[in-house]
Amino acid sequence: MITCSAPGKVYLFGEHAVVYGYSAICCAIDLRTRVHVEHSDSIMIESSLGMTRLDLEIHPYVTKVIEKMQEFTEIRGVKIKIESEIPVGSGLGSSAAVTIASIQALNELFSCNLKSEDIAIIGHEIEKQVQGSASPTDTYVSTMGGVVMIPERKKLNSIDCAIVIGNTGKFSSTKKLVANVGELRGEFPNIIDPILTSIGDMSHNAEIFVNHGDYSSIGKLMNVNHGLLDAIGVGGAELSELVYAARNSGAISAKITGAGGGGCIVALANDTDIENVAKAIRNTGAEAMITRNTDKGVRLES
Ligand code: MEV
């Protein structure tokens, strides 16, 4: 049996602006999806959603991965088991992680010789097929790990402090939120474009702070980024409650991560404040997860 894993991610800067070509900074996190594969007589896919054969309803990403991998090798039978620490549909890149880990697991099992760059490209293609549209961010960061500037694909230094994630548990539709921002931009281009430009510029300022480990300055800009996300209409009471709970309990910074509307916030915290920040998030009734940046992108575990 072969096991491969791939990480989820948070946006430190730049969600939504990245849709319009502005820069964003994304950070792989140590919440991973593990995919176990072994040769079998037939195709079986098992996850917390159940056991299926090729099934575009229940296991769309893995089904598309198997179909795509048939271009590189003949897959008559394989047993695939998925285990994930990344909550689904919360903006933490769960679909990219399962896609990327599945490609790598089949790549290893069938010796297809695909390189990281190929895996990231195929993963993005599959996300687009399943979701209708998708930016290459999640699949790229899940493949490469670390801290990455998008669309430049530039690796920055690692983030060396705790990352506390607060999950509202409220479903967030990326497609709808991206469309809403597009509509607002269409209605008020002279107001919204400067906000998106400012978010993109923020990523460039932050690049230097990330590379110098200046968490205080990164934090100030993340807080500004949160305000600008609110301004373009992707915030909400639940998200703001978590952001202020985190900031008021000692977090360096806190902002929405991902599409917004629901989903998650990301807070940076010094080691001494981690528990207080997580507790403050939990006290609002939300789920808190404590994690860190990981340099390990997709990898063979065993
Ligand atoms: C969603 O996680 C991030 C967005 O920028 C959309 C995208 O980049 O595809 C809102």
mmCIF file of C-alpha atoms and ligand atoms in Angstrom:
data_model
loop_
_atom_site.group_PDB
_atom_site.id
_atom_site.type_symbol
_atom_site.label_atom_id
_atom_site.label_comp_id
_atom_site.label_asym_id
_atom_site.label_seq_id
_atom_site.Cartn_x
_atom_site.Cartn_y
_atom_site.Cartn_z
ATOM 1 C CA MET A 1 0.000 0.000 0.000
ATOM 2 C CA ILE A 2 1.148 3.558 -0.761
ATOM 3 C CA THR A 3 0.159 6.619 1.253
ATOM 4 C CA CYS A 4 0.556 10.183 0.021
ATOM 5 C CA SER A 5 -0.549 13.355 1.749
ATOM 6 C CA ALA A 6 -1.052 16.999 0.789
ATOM 7 C CA PRO A 7 -1.699 20.089 2.917
ATOM 8 C CA GLY A 8 -4.508 22.621 3.114
ATOM 9 C CA LYS A 9 -3.853 26.351 2.979
ATOM 10 C CA VAL A 10 -4.828 29.783 4.246
ATOM 11 C CA TYR A 11 -4.656 33.114 2.482
ATOM 12 C CA LEU A 12 -2.553 35.599 4.460
ATOM 13 C CA PHE A 13 -3.370 38.216 1.809
ATOM 14 C CA GLY A 14 -5.161 38.662 -1.463
ATOM 15 C CA GLU A 15 -8.245 36.441 -1.813
ATOM 16 C CA HIS A 16 -10.718 37.897 -4.332
ATOM 17 C CA ALA A 17 -8.069 40.372 -5.599
ATOM 18 C CA VAL A 18 -6.205 37.355 -7.031
ATOM 19 C CA VAL A 19 -9.224 36.637 -9.248
ATOM 20 C CA TYR A 20 -8.446 39.928 -11.066
ATOM 21 C CA GLY A 21 -4.725 39.179 -11.418
ATOM 22 C CA TYR A 22 -3.526 41.021 -8.303
ATOM 23 C CA SER A 23 -0.993 39.328 -6.031
ATOM 24 C CA ALA A 24 -1.864 37.169 -3.049
ATOM 25 C CA ILE A 25 0.160 35.365 -0.394
ATOM 26 C CA CYS A 26 -0.888 31.866 0.540
ATOM 27 C CA CYS A 27 0.455 29.640 3.236
ATOM 28 C CA ALA A 28 0.316 25.825 3.362
ATOM 29 C CA ILE A 29 -0.868 24.586 6.758
ATOM 30 C CA ASP A 30 -0.182 21.422 8.654
ATOM 31 C CA LEU A 31 -3.698 20.053 8.253
ATOM 32 C CA ARG A 32 -3.382 17.292 5.694
ATOM 33 C CA THR A 33 -5.383 14.927 3.544
ATOM 34 C CA ARG A 34 -3.970 11.400 3.350
ATOM 35 C CA VAL A 35 -4.719 9.101 0.432
ATOM 36 C CA HIS A 36 -3.928 5.374 0.686
ATOM 37 C CA VAL A 37 -3.845 3.402 -2.562
ATOM 38 C CA GLU A 38 -3.337 -0.257 -3.403
ATOM 39 C CA HIS A 39 -3.787 -2.502 -6.411
ATOM 40 C CA SER A 40 -7.182 -4.194 -6.574
ATOM 41 C CA ASP A 41 -9.449 -6.076 -9.014
ATOM 42 C CA SER A 42 -11.866 -3.161 -9.306
ATOM 43 C CA ILE A 43 -11.983 0.572 -8.619
ATOM 44 C CA MET A 44 -13.114 1.379 -5.065
ATOM 45 C CA ILE A 45 -13.078 4.813 -3.409
ATOM 46 C CA GLU A 46 -13.596 5.067 0.338
ATOM 47 C CA SER A 47 -13.960 8.213 2.468
ATOM 48 C CA SER A 48 -16.081 9.520 5.333
ATOM 49 C CA LEU A 49 -18.805 9.947 2.660
ATOM 50 C CA GLY A 50 -18.946 6.194 2.032
ATOM 51 C CA MET A 51 -17.569 3.577 -0.349
ATOM 52 C CA THR A 52 -18.182 4.009 -4.079
ATOM 53 C CA ARG A 53 -16.871 3.051 -7.498
ATOM 54 C CA LEU A 54 -16.146 5.922 -9.916
ATOM 55 C CA ASP A 55 -18.782 8.395 -8.745
ATOM 56 C CA LEU A 56 -19.004 12.023 -9.833
ATOM 57 C CA GLU A 57 -21.661 12.803 -7.192
ATOM 58 C CA ILE A 58 -19.970 11.492 -4.056
ATOM 59 C CA HIS A 59 -16.273 11.480 -4.993
ATOM 60 C CA PRO A 60 -15.993 13.915 -7.934
ATOM 61 C CA TYR A 61 -12.335 14.906 -7.436
ATOM 62 C CA VAL A 62 -10.957 11.390 -6.998
ATOM 63 C CA THR A 63 -13.138 10.090 -9.854
ATOM 64 C CA LYS A 64 -11.756 12.787 -12.168
ATOM 65 C CA VAL A 65 -8.208 12.047 -10.970
ATOM 66 C CA ILE A 66 -8.576 8.339 -11.859
ATOM 67 C CA GLU A 67 -10.038 9.224 -15.280
ATOM 68 C CA LYS A 68 -7.190 11.665 -15.941
ATOM 69 C CA MET A 69 -4.481 9.247 -14.793
ATOM 70 C CA GLN A 70 -5.723 6.747 -17.405
ATOM 71 C CA GLU A 71 -3.894 9.022 -19.883
ATOM 72 C CA PHE A 72 -0.582 8.026 -18.264
ATOM 73 C CA THR A 73 -1.212 4.412 -17.290
ATOM 74 C CA GLU A 74 -3.915 1.775 -17.523
ATOM 75 C CA ILE A 75 -5.866 1.634 -14.269
ATOM 76 C CA ARG A 76 -8.149 -1.423 -14.220
ATOM 77 C CA GLY A 77 -8.434 -1.674 -10.486
ATOM 78 C CA VAL A 78 -7.330 0.343 -7.479
ATOM 79 C CA LYS A 79 -8.522 0.772 -3.923
ATOM 80 C CA ILE A 80 -8.334 4.356 -2.672
ATOM 81 C CA LYS A 81 -8.991 5.420 0.913
ATOM 82 C CA ILE A 82 -9.168 9.103 1.884
ATOM 83 C CA GLU A 83 -8.654 10.501 5.371
ATOM 84 C CA SER A 84 -8.689 14.241 5.898
ATOM 85 C CA GLU A 85 -7.981 16.683 8.714
ATOM 86 C CA ILE A 86 -9.195 19.586 6.557
ATOM 87 C CA PRO A 87 -12.847 20.591 7.003
ATOM 88 C CA VAL A 88 -14.713 20.446 3.695
ATOM 89 C CA GLY A 89 -16.087 23.611 2.048
ATOM 90 C CA SER A 90 -14.502 26.000 4.530
ATOM 91 C CA GLY A 91 -11.944 27.738 2.295
ATOM 92 C CA LEU A 92 -8.969 25.742 3.585
ATOM 93 C CA GLY A 93 -8.277 23.984 0.296
ATOM 94 C CA SER A 94 -9.747 20.561 1.106
ATOM 95 C CA SER A 95 -10.648 19.758 -2.500
ATOM 96 C CA ALA A 96 -7.183 20.724 -3.755
ATOM 97 C CA ALA A 97 -5.529 18.605 -1.067
ATOM 98 C CA VAL A 98 -7.557 15.475 -1.915
ATOM 99 C CA THR A 99 -6.975 16.027 -5.631
ATOM 100 C CA ILE A 100 -3.225 16.567 -5.307
ATOM 101 C CA ALA A 101 -2.672 13.731 -2.825
ATOM 102 C CA SER A 102 -4.682 11.351 -5.063
ATOM 103 C CA ILE A 103 -2.680 12.268 -8.177
ATOM 104 C CA GLN A 104 0.596 11.725 -6.334
ATOM 105 C CA ALA A 105 -0.573 8.428 -4.806
ATOM 106 C CA LEU A 106 -1.525 7.038 -8.245
ATOM 107 C CA ASN A 107 1.642 8.515 -9.730
ATOM 108 C CA GLU A 108 3.639 6.483 -7.184
ATOM 109 C CA LEU A 109 1.560 3.292 -7.402
ATOM 110 C CA PHE A 110 1.662 3.152 -11.210
ATOM 111 C CA SER A 111 5.143 4.735 -11.628
ATOM 112 C CA CYS A 112 3.879 7.475 -13.959
ATOM 113 C CA ASN A 113 6.895 9.693 -13.349
ATOM 114 C CA LEU A 114 4.905 12.939 -13.039
ATOM 115 C CA LYS A 115 6.852 15.875 -11.561
ATOM 116 C CA SER A 116 5.517 18.391 -9.026
ATOM 117 C CA GLU A 117 4.789 21.002 -11.699
ATOM 118 C CA ASP A 118 2.781 18.409 -13.699
ATOM 119 C CA ILE A 119 0.830 17.434 -10.585
ATOM 120 C CA ALA A 120 -0.065 21.064 -9.831
ATOM 121 C CA ILE A 121 -1.231 21.627 -13.428
ATOM 122 C CA ILE A 122 -3.308 18.419 -13.569
ATOM 123 C CA GLY A 123 -4.786 19.226 -10.146
ATOM 124 C CA HIS A 124 -5.861 22.668 -11.321
ATOM 125 C CA GLU A 125 -7.412 21.182 -14.478
ATOM 126 C CA ILE A 126 -9.441 18.766 -12.341
ATOM 127 C CA GLU A 127 -10.618 21.483 -9.931
ATOM 128 C CA LYS A 128 -11.791 23.522 -12.945
ATOM 129 C CA GLN A 129 -13.650 20.522 -14.367
ATOM 130 C CA VAL A 130 -15.430 19.799 -11.098
ATOM 131 C CA GLN A 131 -16.105 23.376 -9.937
ATOM 132 C CA GLY A 132 -16.590 25.110 -13.296
ATOM 133 C CA SER A 133 -13.830 27.596 -12.442
ATOM 134 C CA ALA A 134 -10.970 27.669 -9.953
ATOM 135 C CA SER A 135 -7.811 29.679 -9.503
ATOM 136 C CA PRO A 136 -4.558 27.672 -9.554
ATOM 137 C CA THR A 137 -3.740 28.864 -6.028
ATOM 138 C CA ASP A 138 -4.993 25.974 -3.892
ATOM 139 C CA THR A 139 -3.606 23.202 -6.068
ATOM 140 C CA TYR A 140 -0.238 24.974 -6.450
ATOM 141 C CA VAL A 141 0.197 25.633 -2.716
ATOM 142 C CA SER A 142 -0.951 22.125 -1.810
ATOM 143 C CA THR A 143 1.630 20.683 -4.221
ATOM 144 C CA MET A 144 4.562 22.890 -3.251
ATOM 145 C CA GLY A 145 3.909 23.673 0.438
ATOM 146 C CA GLY A 146 5.497 26.674 2.154
ATOM 147 C CA VAL A 147 4.457 30.272 1.668
ATOM 148 C CA VAL A 148 3.792 31.218 -1.931
ATOM 149 C CA MET A 149 3.115 34.457 -3.732
ATOM 150 C CA ILE A 150 0.506 34.070 -6.463
ATOM 151 C CA PRO A 151 0.375 34.546 -9.465
ATOM 152 C CA GLU A 152 4.172 34.981 -9.425
ATOM 153 C CA ARG A 153 4.627 31.472 -7.928
ATOM 154 C CA LYS A 154 7.413 32.893 -5.807
ATOM 155 C CA LYS A 155 8.384 30.992 -2.650
ATOM 156 C CA LEU A 156 8.725 33.225 0.417
ATOM 157 C CA ASN A 157 10.230 32.380 3.799
ATOM 158 C CA SER A 158 8.202 30.228 6.160
ATOM 159 C CA ILE A 159 5.845 31.722 8.716
ATOM 160 C CA ASP A 160 7.197 30.771 12.123
ATOM 161 C CA CYS A 161 4.337 31.474 14.499
ATOM 162 C CA ALA A 162 1.118 29.703 15.363
ATOM 163 C CA ILE A 163 -1.781 29.827 12.939
ATOM 164 C CA VAL A 164 -5.158 29.614 14.639
ATOM 165 C CA ILE A 165 -8.139 28.971 12.416
ATOM 166 C CA GLY A 166 -11.690 29.751 13.456
ATOM 167 C CA ASN A 167 -14.403 27.945 11.518
ATOM 168 C CA THR A 168 -17.886 29.515 11.525
ATOM 169 C CA GLY A 169 -19.271 26.203 10.266
ATOM 170 C CA LYS A 170 -21.387 28.268 7.867
ATOM 171 C CA PHE A 171 -21.265 27.091 4.255
ATOM 172 C CA SER A 172 -19.594 29.509 1.913
ATOM 173 C CA SER A 173 -20.071 29.370 -1.857
ATOM 174 C CA THR A 174 -16.895 30.645 -3.537
ATOM 175 C CA LYS A 175 -18.699 30.855 -6.869
ATOM 176 C CA LYS A 176 -21.456 33.084 -5.454
ATOM 177 C CA LEU A 177 -19.100 35.336 -3.488
ATOM 178 C CA VAL A 178 -16.772 35.809 -6.453
ATOM 179 C CA ALA A 179 -19.829 36.683 -8.567
ATOM 180 C CA ASN A 180 -21.054 39.180 -5.931
ATOM 181 C CA VAL A 181 -17.708 40.968 -5.911
ATOM 182 C CA GLY A 182 -17.809 41.027 -9.714
ATOM 183 C CA GLU A 183 -21.255 42.634 -9.652
ATOM 184 C CA LEU A 184 -20.226 45.257 -7.110
ATOM 185 C CA ARG A 185 -17.157 46.004 -9.197
ATOM 186 C CA GLY A 186 -19.337 46.314 -12.299
ATOM 187 C CA GLU A 187 -21.608 48.781 -10.521
ATOM 188 C CA PHE A 188 -18.881 50.871 -8.862
ATOM 189 C CA PRO A 189 -15.610 50.240 -10.702
ATOM 190 C CA ASN A 190 -14.040 53.517 -9.508
ATOM 191 C CA ILE A 191 -14.614 52.468 -5.876
ATOM 192 C CA ILE A 192 -13.951 48.714 -5.978
ATOM 193 C CA ASP A 193 -10.923 48.656 -8.306
ATOM 194 C CA PRO A 194 -8.797 50.804 -5.958
ATOM 195 C CA ILE A 195 -9.693 48.435 -3.089
ATOM 196 C CA LEU A 196 -8.579 45.408 -5.120
ATOM 197 C CA THR A 197 -5.426 47.276 -6.175
ATOM 198 C CA SER A 198 -4.740 48.095 -2.549
ATOM 199 C CA ILE A 199 -5.135 44.425 -1.539
ATOM 200 C CA GLY A 200 -2.691 43.428 -4.293
ATOM 201 C CA ASP A 201 -0.212 46.134 -3.214
ATOM 202 C CA MET A 202 -0.492 44.866 0.337
ATOM 203 C CA SER A 203 0.833 41.482 -0.780
ATOM 204 C CA HIS A 204 3.898 43.169 -2.245
ATOM 205 C CA ASN A 205 4.567 45.114 0.975
ATOM 206 C CA ALA A 206 3.982 41.957 2.996
ATOM 207 C CA GLU A 207 6.401 39.921 0.866
ATOM 208 C CA ILE A 208 9.272 41.848 2.467
ATOM 209 C CA PHE A 209 7.829 41.483 5.968
ATOM 210 C CA VAL A 210 7.337 37.733 5.498
ATOM 211 C CA ASN A 211 10.893 37.305 4.284
ATOM 212 C CA HIS A 212 12.191 39.282 7.306
ATOM 213 C CA GLY A 213 9.900 37.555 9.834
ATOM 214 C CA ASP A 214 8.347 40.900 10.812
ATOM 215 C CA TYR A 215 5.090 39.520 12.248
ATOM 216 C CA SER A 216 3.953 42.809 13.725
ATOM 217 C CA SER A 217 3.890 44.453 10.261
ATOM 218 C CA ILE A 218 2.401 41.356 8.620
ATOM 219 C CA GLY A 219 -0.311 41.472 11.289
ATOM 220 C CA LYS A 220 -1.128 45.146 10.762
ATOM 221 C CA LEU A 221 -1.585 44.569 7.047
ATOM 222 C CA MET A 222 -3.647 41.384 7.562
ATOM 223 C CA ASN A 223 -6.011 43.414 9.733
ATOM 224 C CA VAL A 224 -6.297 46.054 7.009
ATOM 225 C CA ASN A 225 -6.930 43.267 4.469
ATOM 226 C CA HIS A 226 -9.813 42.040 6.628
ATOM 227 C CA GLY A 227 -11.377 45.505 6.593
ATOM 228 C CA LEU A 228 -11.094 45.672 2.810
ATOM 229 C CA LEU A 229 -12.694 42.232 2.414
ATOM 230 C CA ASP A 230 -15.544 43.500 4.570
ATOM 231 C CA ALA A 231 -15.738 46.576 2.332
ATOM 232 C CA ILE A 232 -16.212 44.476 -0.820
ATOM 233 C CA GLY A 233 -19.060 42.592 0.829
ATOM 234 C CA VAL A 234 -17.580 39.198 1.705
ATOM 235 C CA GLY A 235 -17.577 39.650 5.488
ATOM 236 C CA GLY A 236 -20.397 38.900 7.882
ATOM 237 C CA ALA A 237 -21.367 39.013 11.534
ATOM 238 C CA GLU A 238 -20.111 35.478 12.292
ATOM 239 C CA LEU A 239 -16.729 36.135 10.699
ATOM 240 C CA SER A 240 -16.327 39.514 12.422
ATOM 241 C CA GLU A 241 -17.204 37.969 15.766
ATOM 242 C CA LEU A 242 -14.378 35.447 15.353
ATOM 243 C CA VAL A 243 -11.926 38.056 14.067
ATOM 244 C CA TYR A 244 -12.510 40.325 17.078
ATOM 245 C CA ALA A 245 -12.554 37.432 19.554
ATOM 246 C CA ALA A 246 -9.102 36.431 18.252
ATOM 247 C CA ARG A 247 -7.682 39.957 18.201
ATOM 248 C CA ASN A 248 -9.041 40.792 21.665
ATOM 249 C CA SER A 249 -7.459 37.687 23.158
ATOM 250 C CA GLY A 250 -3.940 38.481 22.023
ATOM 251 C CA ALA A 251 -3.708 37.397 18.376
ATOM 252 C CA ILE A 252 -1.128 39.265 16.296
ATOM 253 C CA SER A 253 -3.753 39.585 13.579
ATOM 254 C CA ALA A 254 -6.995 38.068 12.366
ATOM 255 C CA LYS A 255 -8.798 38.150 9.042
ATOM 256 C CA ILE A 256 -11.161 36.219 6.821
ATOM 257 C CA THR A 257 -9.406 33.517 4.819
ATOM 258 C CA GLY A 258 -10.852 32.311 1.525
ATOM 259 C CA ALA A 259 -14.040 33.418 -0.129
ATOM 260 C CA GLY A 260 -15.742 34.743 3.031
ATOM 261 C CA GLY A 261 -19.491 34.873 3.629
ATOM 262 C CA GLY A 262 -18.967 31.944 6.018
ATOM 263 C CA GLY A 263 -16.065 29.537 6.236
ATOM 264 C CA CYS A 264 -12.997 30.482 8.228
ATOM 265 C CA ILE A 265 -10.863 33.203 9.719
ATOM 266 C CA VAL A 266 -7.101 32.953 10.154
ATOM 267 C CA ALA A 267 -5.270 34.428 13.135
ATOM 268 C CA LEU A 268 -1.526 34.597 13.747
ATOM 269 C CA ALA A 269 -0.478 34.167 17.368
ATOM 270 C CA ASN A 270 2.669 34.037 19.459
ATOM 271 C CA ASP A 271 3.173 30.705 21.223
ATOM 272 C CA THR A 272 2.211 32.246 24.591
ATOM 273 C CA ASP A 273 -1.197 33.356 23.261
ATOM 274 C CA ILE A 274 -2.265 30.299 21.254
ATOM 275 C CA GLU A 275 -4.525 28.752 23.876
ATOM 276 C CA ASN A 276 -6.182 32.079 24.758
ATOM 277 C CA VAL A 277 -6.925 32.808 21.119
ATOM 278 C CA ALA A 278 -8.311 29.314 20.487
ATOM 279 C CA LYS A 279 -10.410 29.526 23.660
ATOM 280 C CA ALA A 280 -11.833 32.920 22.691
ATOM 281 C CA ILE A 281 -12.848 31.512 19.304
ATOM 282 C CA ARG A 282 -14.436 28.442 20.934
ATOM 283 C CA ASN A 283 -16.305 30.680 23.397
ATOM 284 C CA THR A 284 -18.219 32.149 20.456
ATOM 285 C CA GLY A 285 -19.449 28.616 19.663
ATOM 286 C CA ALA A 286 -17.138 28.184 16.674
ATOM 287 C CA GLU A 287 -14.516 25.508 16.080
ATOM 288 C CA ALA A 288 -10.848 26.470 16.581
ATOM 289 C CA MET A 289 -7.914 24.628 15.023
ATOM 290 C CA ILE A 290 -4.309 25.286 15.945
ATOM 291 C CA THR A 291 -1.795 24.688 13.203
ATOM 292 C CA ARG A 292 1.420 26.007 11.660
ATOM 293 C CA ASN A 293 2.853 26.716 8.245
ATOM 294 C CA THR A 294 4.346 23.626 6.619
ATOM 295 C CA ASP A 295 7.063 23.426 3.995
ATOM 296 C CA LYS A 296 5.907 19.948 3.110
ATOM 297 C CA GLY A 297 3.767 20.020 0.009
ATOM 298 C CA VAL A 298 2.500 16.782 -1.498
ATOM 299 C CA ARG A 299 4.617 13.871 -0.343
ATOM 300 C CA LEU A 300 4.972 10.135 -0.138
ATOM 301 C CA GLU A 301 4.426 9.061 3.454
ATOM 302 C CA SER A 302 4.934 5.326 3.066
HETATM 303 C C1 MEV B 1 -11.367 31.355 -2.482
HETATM 304 O O1 MEV B 1 -10.720 30.458 -1.578
HETATM 305 C C2 MEV B 1 -10.414 32.414 -2.941
HETATM 306 C C3 MEV B 1 -10.957 33.364 -3.994
HETATM 307 O O2 MEV B 1 -9.929 34.317 -4.267
HETATM 308 C C4 MEV B 1 -11.346 32.634 -5.255
HETATM 309 C C5 MEV B 1 -10.169 32.058 -6.035
HETATM 310 O O3 MEV B 1 -9.037 32.545 -5.910
HETATM 311 O O4 MEV B 1 -10.427 31.132 -6.815
HETATM 312 C C6 MEV B 1 -12.157 34.102 -3.484
#
